C-alpha cells in the first residue's frame, strides 16, 4: 500500500524542447566570485568554496514567488545553474539562490550550519533550462524593478564549472537529477514583496518573476 501524496509538481523543471528535468538534489557553491566575497566582508584566501544544499522542494519556477517567513532581509543571488544527467552536465539555466541574510548571518555568528538562511521553500528560483554545454563566459545580470543590481561575468568565477564539479564530486558524487548552483557575482541585495526580478546569463533563457506576499 502506498502513501497518498506525490512529490510537489515543481520539482520537475522545464527544459527547452526536451520535456522536464526531475530534481533530486540542489548543491550550491558559496564564495566563488572574489568581489562578492569582499562585499560580504571577507577575502579570497584560495580556500575551497563553501558547499551547501537545498532540498529539491525548494525549487520555485515563478511567475510568482512567495516571500518566505521569518526574515526581514531576503537577498537575491543570481547564479549559473548546471543540471546533471546520467553522463554529466546535460543542461544549464539561470537561477536565484534566495538567502535569508539575517538568519544566515546569525548562523555564521554562532558557527553553525546555514540551513535556516538557505534551505527554505521557494528558495531556489530557476528558469527554463537549455540543453547542451553550459556557457563558460558572458554576462550574468540581475535587475529589480528595472534597476541593475548585479552585473558580472562568468569569467569572474574563481573556480570554473568543471573545477567545481570535480570538487563537489569528492564529497557528494554527482548523480542524475542534481542541480549545481555555482555562486554569485557582487551586487547582492534585498527583495520585497511586489518586486519584479529579471535575471539573465548570455546564451540562456532569461528568468523573470514577481515576489509576492506569502498570504497573497
Ligand atoms: Mn549563492
CSV table of C-alpha atoms and ligand atoms in Angstrom, one decimal:
chain,number,residue,atom,x,y,z
A,1,UNK,CA,0.0,0.0,0.0
A,2,UNK,CA,1.4,3.4,-0.9
A,3,UNK,CA,1.1,6.8,0.6
A,4,UNK,CA,-1.5,9.3,-0.5
A,5,UNK,CA,0.8,12.1,-1.6
A,6,UNK,CA,3.1,12.8,-4.5
A,7,UNK,CA,6.2,15.0,-4.6
A,8,UNK,CA,5.3,18.6,-5.5
A,9,UNK,CA,5.0,19.1,-9.3
A,10,UNK,CA,7.6,21.9,-9.3
A,11,UNK,CA,10.4,19.6,-8.6
A,12,UNK,CA,10.3,18.9,-12.4
A,13,UNK,CA,12.0,21.8,-14.1
A,14,UNK,CA,11.2,22.5,-17.8
A,15,UNK,CA,14.0,22.0,-20.3
A,16,UNK,CA,13.6,23.9,-23.6
A,17,UNK,CA,12.4,21.4,-26.3
A,18,UNK,CA,13.2,18.4,-24.0
A,19,UNK,CA,10.4,18.0,-21.5
A,20,UNK,CA,11.2,18.1,-17.8
A,21,UNK,CA,14.2,17.6,-15.6
A,22,UNK,CA,13.4,15.8,-12.3
A,23,UNK,CA,15.3,17.4,-9.5
A,24,UNK,CA,17.0,15.1,-7.0
A,25,UNK,CA,19.3,17.4,-5.1
A,26,UNK,CA,20.3,21.1,-5.1
A,27,UNK,CA,24.0,21.5,-4.4
A,28,UNK,CA,25.1,25.2,-4.0
A,29,UNK,CA,28.6,26.8,-4.1
A,30,UNK,CA,29.3,29.8,-2.0
A,31,UNK,CA,32.3,32.2,-2.3
A,32,UNK,CA,33.1,31.7,-6.0
A,33,UNK,CA,33.4,35.3,-7.1
A,34,UNK,CA,36.1,37.5,-5.4
A,35,UNK,CA,34.1,40.7,-5.4
A,36,UNK,CA,31.1,39.0,-3.7
A,37,UNK,CA,33.4,37.6,-1.0
A,38,UNK,CA,34.6,41.1,-0.4
A,39,UNK,CA,31.1,42.6,-0.3
A,40,UNK,CA,30.3,40.0,2.4
A,41,UNK,CA,33.3,41.2,4.4
A,42,UNK,CA,35.8,38.5,3.5
A,43,UNK,CA,38.8,38.0,1.2
A,44,UNK,CA,39.6,35.4,-1.4
A,45,UNK,CA,42.1,33.2,0.5
A,46,UNK,CA,42.3,30.4,-2.0
A,47,UNK,CA,40.4,28.1,0.3
A,48,UNK,CA,37.8,25.7,-1.1
A,49,UNK,CA,34.5,27.3,-1.7
A,50,UNK,CA,31.6,26.7,0.7
A,51,UNK,CA,29.2,23.9,-0.3
A,52,UNK,CA,25.7,23.6,1.0
A,53,UNK,CA,22.4,22.0,-0.2
A,54,UNK,CA,18.8,23.0,-0.5
A,55,UNK,CA,16.0,20.4,-0.7
A,56,UNK,CA,14.5,19.6,-4.1
A,57,UNK,CA,11.2,21.0,-3.0
A,58,UNK,CA,12.9,24.4,-2.6
A,59,UNK,CA,12.7,24.9,-6.4
A,60,UNK,CA,10.4,27.8,-7.4
A,61,UNK,CA,9.6,28.3,-11.1
A,62,UNK,CA,7.5,31.6,-10.9
A,63,UNK,CA,6.0,33.7,-12.3
A,64,UNK,CA,5.1,34.4,-8.7
A,65,UNK,CA,7.4,33.5,-5.8
A,66,UNK,CA,6.1,34.0,-2.2
A,67,UNK,CA,8.3,36.0,0.2
A,68,UNK,CA,9.5,33.4,2.8
A,69,UNK,CA,8.7,33.6,6.5
A,70,UNK,CA,10.9,34.6,9.4
A,71,UNK,CA,13.1,37.1,7.6
A,72,UNK,CA,13.2,40.9,7.0
A,73,UNK,CA,16.3,40.7,4.8
A,74,UNK,CA,15.8,38.4,1.9
A,75,UNK,CA,18.6,38.7,-0.7
A,76,UNK,CA,18.9,37.8,-4.3
A,77,UNK,CA,22.0,35.9,-5.7
A,78,UNK,CA,21.9,35.3,-9.4
A,79,UNK,CA,23.8,32.1,-10.4
A,80,UNK,CA,24.6,29.9,-13.4
A,81,UNK,CA,22.9,26.5,-12.7
A,82,UNK,CA,24.1,23.2,-14.2
A,83,UNK,CA,21.8,20.3,-14.5
A,84,UNK,CA,23.4,16.8,-14.1
A,85,UNK,CA,22.1,13.9,-16.2
A,86,UNK,CA,23.3,10.2,-16.3
A,87,UNK,CA,26.6,11.1,-18.0
A,88,UNK,CA,27.4,14.6,-16.7
A,89,UNK,CA,26.1,18.1,-17.3
A,90,UNK,CA,23.1,18.0,-19.8
A,91,UNK,CA,21.6,21.4,-19.5
A,92,UNK,CA,22.0,24.8,-17.7
A,93,UNK,CA,19.9,27.8,-16.7
A,94,UNK,CA,19.6,31.0,-14.8
A,95,UNK,CA,18.9,30.5,-11.1
A,96,UNK,CA,18.5,32.7,-8.0
A,97,UNK,CA,19.8,31.5,-4.7
A,98,UNK,CA,17.4,33.3,-2.4
A,99,UNK,CA,19.0,33.9,1.0
A,100,UNK,CA,17.5,34.9,4.4
A,101,UNK,CA,20.6,37.0,5.0
A,102,UNK,CA,19.7,37.9,8.6
A,103,UNK,CA,19.3,34.3,9.5
A,104,UNK,CA,22.4,33.3,7.7
A,105,UNK,CA,24.4,36.0,9.5
A,106,UNK,CA,23.1,34.7,12.8
A,107,UNK,CA,24.1,31.1,11.9
A,108,UNK,CA,27.6,32.3,10.9
A,109,UNK,CA,28.0,34.2,14.1
A,110,UNK,CA,27.2,31.1,16.1
A,111,UNK,CA,29.5,29.0,13.9
A,112,UNK,CA,26.6,26.8,13.0
A,113,UNK,CA,25.2,25.5,9.7
A,114,UNK,CA,23.3,27.8,7.3
A,115,UNK,CA,20.1,25.8,6.6
A,116,UNK,CA,17.8,28.3,8.2
A,117,UNK,CA,19.2,31.0,5.9
A,118,UNK,CA,19.3,28.9,2.7
A,119,UNK,CA,17.1,25.8,2.7
A,120,UNK,CA,13.6,27.2,2.9
A,121,UNK,CA,10.7,26.5,0.5
A,122,UNK,CA,10.8,28.6,-2.7
A,123,UNK,CA,14.5,29.5,-2.0
A,124,UNK,CA,15.9,28.1,-5.3
A,125,UNK,CA,14.3,30.1,-8.2
A,126,UNK,CA,15.1,28.6,-11.6
A,127,UNK,CA,14.3,29.5,-15.2
A,128,UNK,CA,13.8,27.2,-18.1
A,129,UNK,CA,16.9,25.0,-18.7
A,130,UNK,CA,18.7,24.9,-22.1
A,131,UNK,CA,20.1,21.6,-23.2
A,132,UNK,CA,23.7,21.3,-24.1
A,133,UNK,CA,27.0,22.5,-22.7
A,134,UNK,CA,26.7,25.5,-20.3
A,135,UNK,CA,28.3,28.8,-21.2
A,136,UNK,CA,31.8,29.4,-19.7
A,137,UNK,CA,31.9,33.2,-20.5
A,138,UNK,CA,29.5,36.1,-20.9
A,139,UNK,CA,27.4,38.4,-18.8
A,140,UNK,CA,25.4,37.4,-15.7
A,141,UNK,CA,23.0,40.0,-14.5
A,142,UNK,CA,20.0,40.7,-12.3
A,143,UNK,CA,17.8,43.7,-12.0
A,144,UNK,CA,15.0,44.6,-9.6
A,145,UNK,CA,12.1,46.8,-10.8
A,146,UNK,CA,14.3,47.7,-13.8
A,147,UNK,CA,17.3,48.8,-11.8
A,148,UNK,CA,20.5,46.8,-12.3
A,149,UNK,CA,21.8,45.2,-9.1
A,150,UNK,CA,24.2,42.5,-10.3
A,151,UNK,CA,26.2,42.8,-13.5
A,152,UNK,CA,29.1,40.4,-13.6
A,153,UNK,CA,30.8,38.0,-16.0
A,154,UNK,CA,31.1,34.2,-15.8
A,155,UNK,CA,34.8,34.6,-16.4
A,156,UNK,CA,35.0,36.1,-12.9
A,157,UNK,CA,34.2,32.7,-11.3
A,158,UNK,CA,37.2,31.7,-9.1
A,159,UNK,CA,36.6,28.1,-10.0
A,160,UNK,CA,35.2,27.1,-13.4
A,161,UNK,CA,32.2,24.8,-13.6
A,162,UNK,CA,34.4,21.7,-14.4
A,163,UNK,CA,36.6,22.5,-11.4
A,164,UNK,CA,33.5,22.9,-9.2
A,165,UNK,CA,32.1,19.6,-10.4
A,166,UNK,CA,35.3,17.8,-9.6
A,167,UNK,CA,35.4,19.4,-6.1
A,168,UNK,CA,31.8,18.6,-5.3
A,169,UNK,CA,32.3,15.1,-6.6
A,170,UNK,CA,34.9,14.5,-3.9
A,171,UNK,CA,32.3,14.9,-1.2
A,172,UNK,CA,29.0,14.2,-3.0
A,173,UNK,CA,29.5,12.0,-6.1
A,174,UNK,CA,27.2,13.7,-8.6
A,175,UNK,CA,24.1,11.9,-9.8
A,176,UNK,CA,21.4,12.4,-12.4
A,177,UNK,CA,18.9,14.9,-11.0
A,178,UNK,CA,21.5,17.1,-9.3
A,179,UNK,CA,21.3,20.8,-9.8
A,180,UNK,CA,24.5,22.8,-9.1
A,181,UNK,CA,24.3,26.5,-8.3
A,182,UNK,CA,27.7,27.9,-9.0
A,183,UNK,CA,27.9,31.1,-6.8
A,184,UNK,CA,27.0,34.7,-7.3
A,185,UNK,CA,28.8,37.8,-8.5
A,186,UNK,CA,28.8,41.0,-6.4
A,187,UNK,CA,25.7,43.3,-6.0
A,188,UNK,CA,23.5,41.1,-3.8
A,189,UNK,CA,20.8,43.0,-2.0
A,190,UNK,CA,17.3,42.9,-0.5
A,191,UNK,CA,14.0,42.0,-2.1
A,192,UNK,CA,10.5,43.0,-1.0
A,193,UNK,CA,7.0,41.7,-1.8
A,194,UNK,CA,5.9,43.4,-5.1
A,195,UNK,CA,9.4,43.5,-6.6
A,196,UNK,CA,9.8,42.3,-10.2
A,197,UNK,CA,13.1,40.5,-10.7
A,198,UNK,CA,14.7,39.9,-14.1
A,199,UNK,CA,17.9,37.8,-14.4
A,200,UNK,CA,19.9,36.7,-17.4
A,201,UNK,CA,23.0,34.9,-18.5
A,202,UNK,CA,24.2,35.3,-22.1
A,203,UNK,CA,23.1,32.4,-24.2
A,204,UNK,CA,20.5,31.0,-21.7
A,205,UNK,CA,16.7,31.5,-21.4
A,206,UNK,CA,16.1,34.6,-19.2
A,207,UNK,CA,14.3,34.4,-15.9
A,208,UNK,CA,11.8,36.8,-14.6
A,209,UNK,CA,9.4,36.6,-11.6
A,210,UNK,CA,7.5,38.6,-9.1
A,211,UNK,CA,8.0,38.5,-5.4
A,212,UNK,CA,4.5,38.2,-3.8
A,213,UNK,CA,3.3,38.4,-0.2
A,214,UNK,CA,3.2,35.0,1.3
A,215,UNK,CA,-0.5,35.3,2.1
A,216,UNK,CA,-1.4,36.8,-1.3
B,1,LIG,MN1,24.7,31.7,-3.6
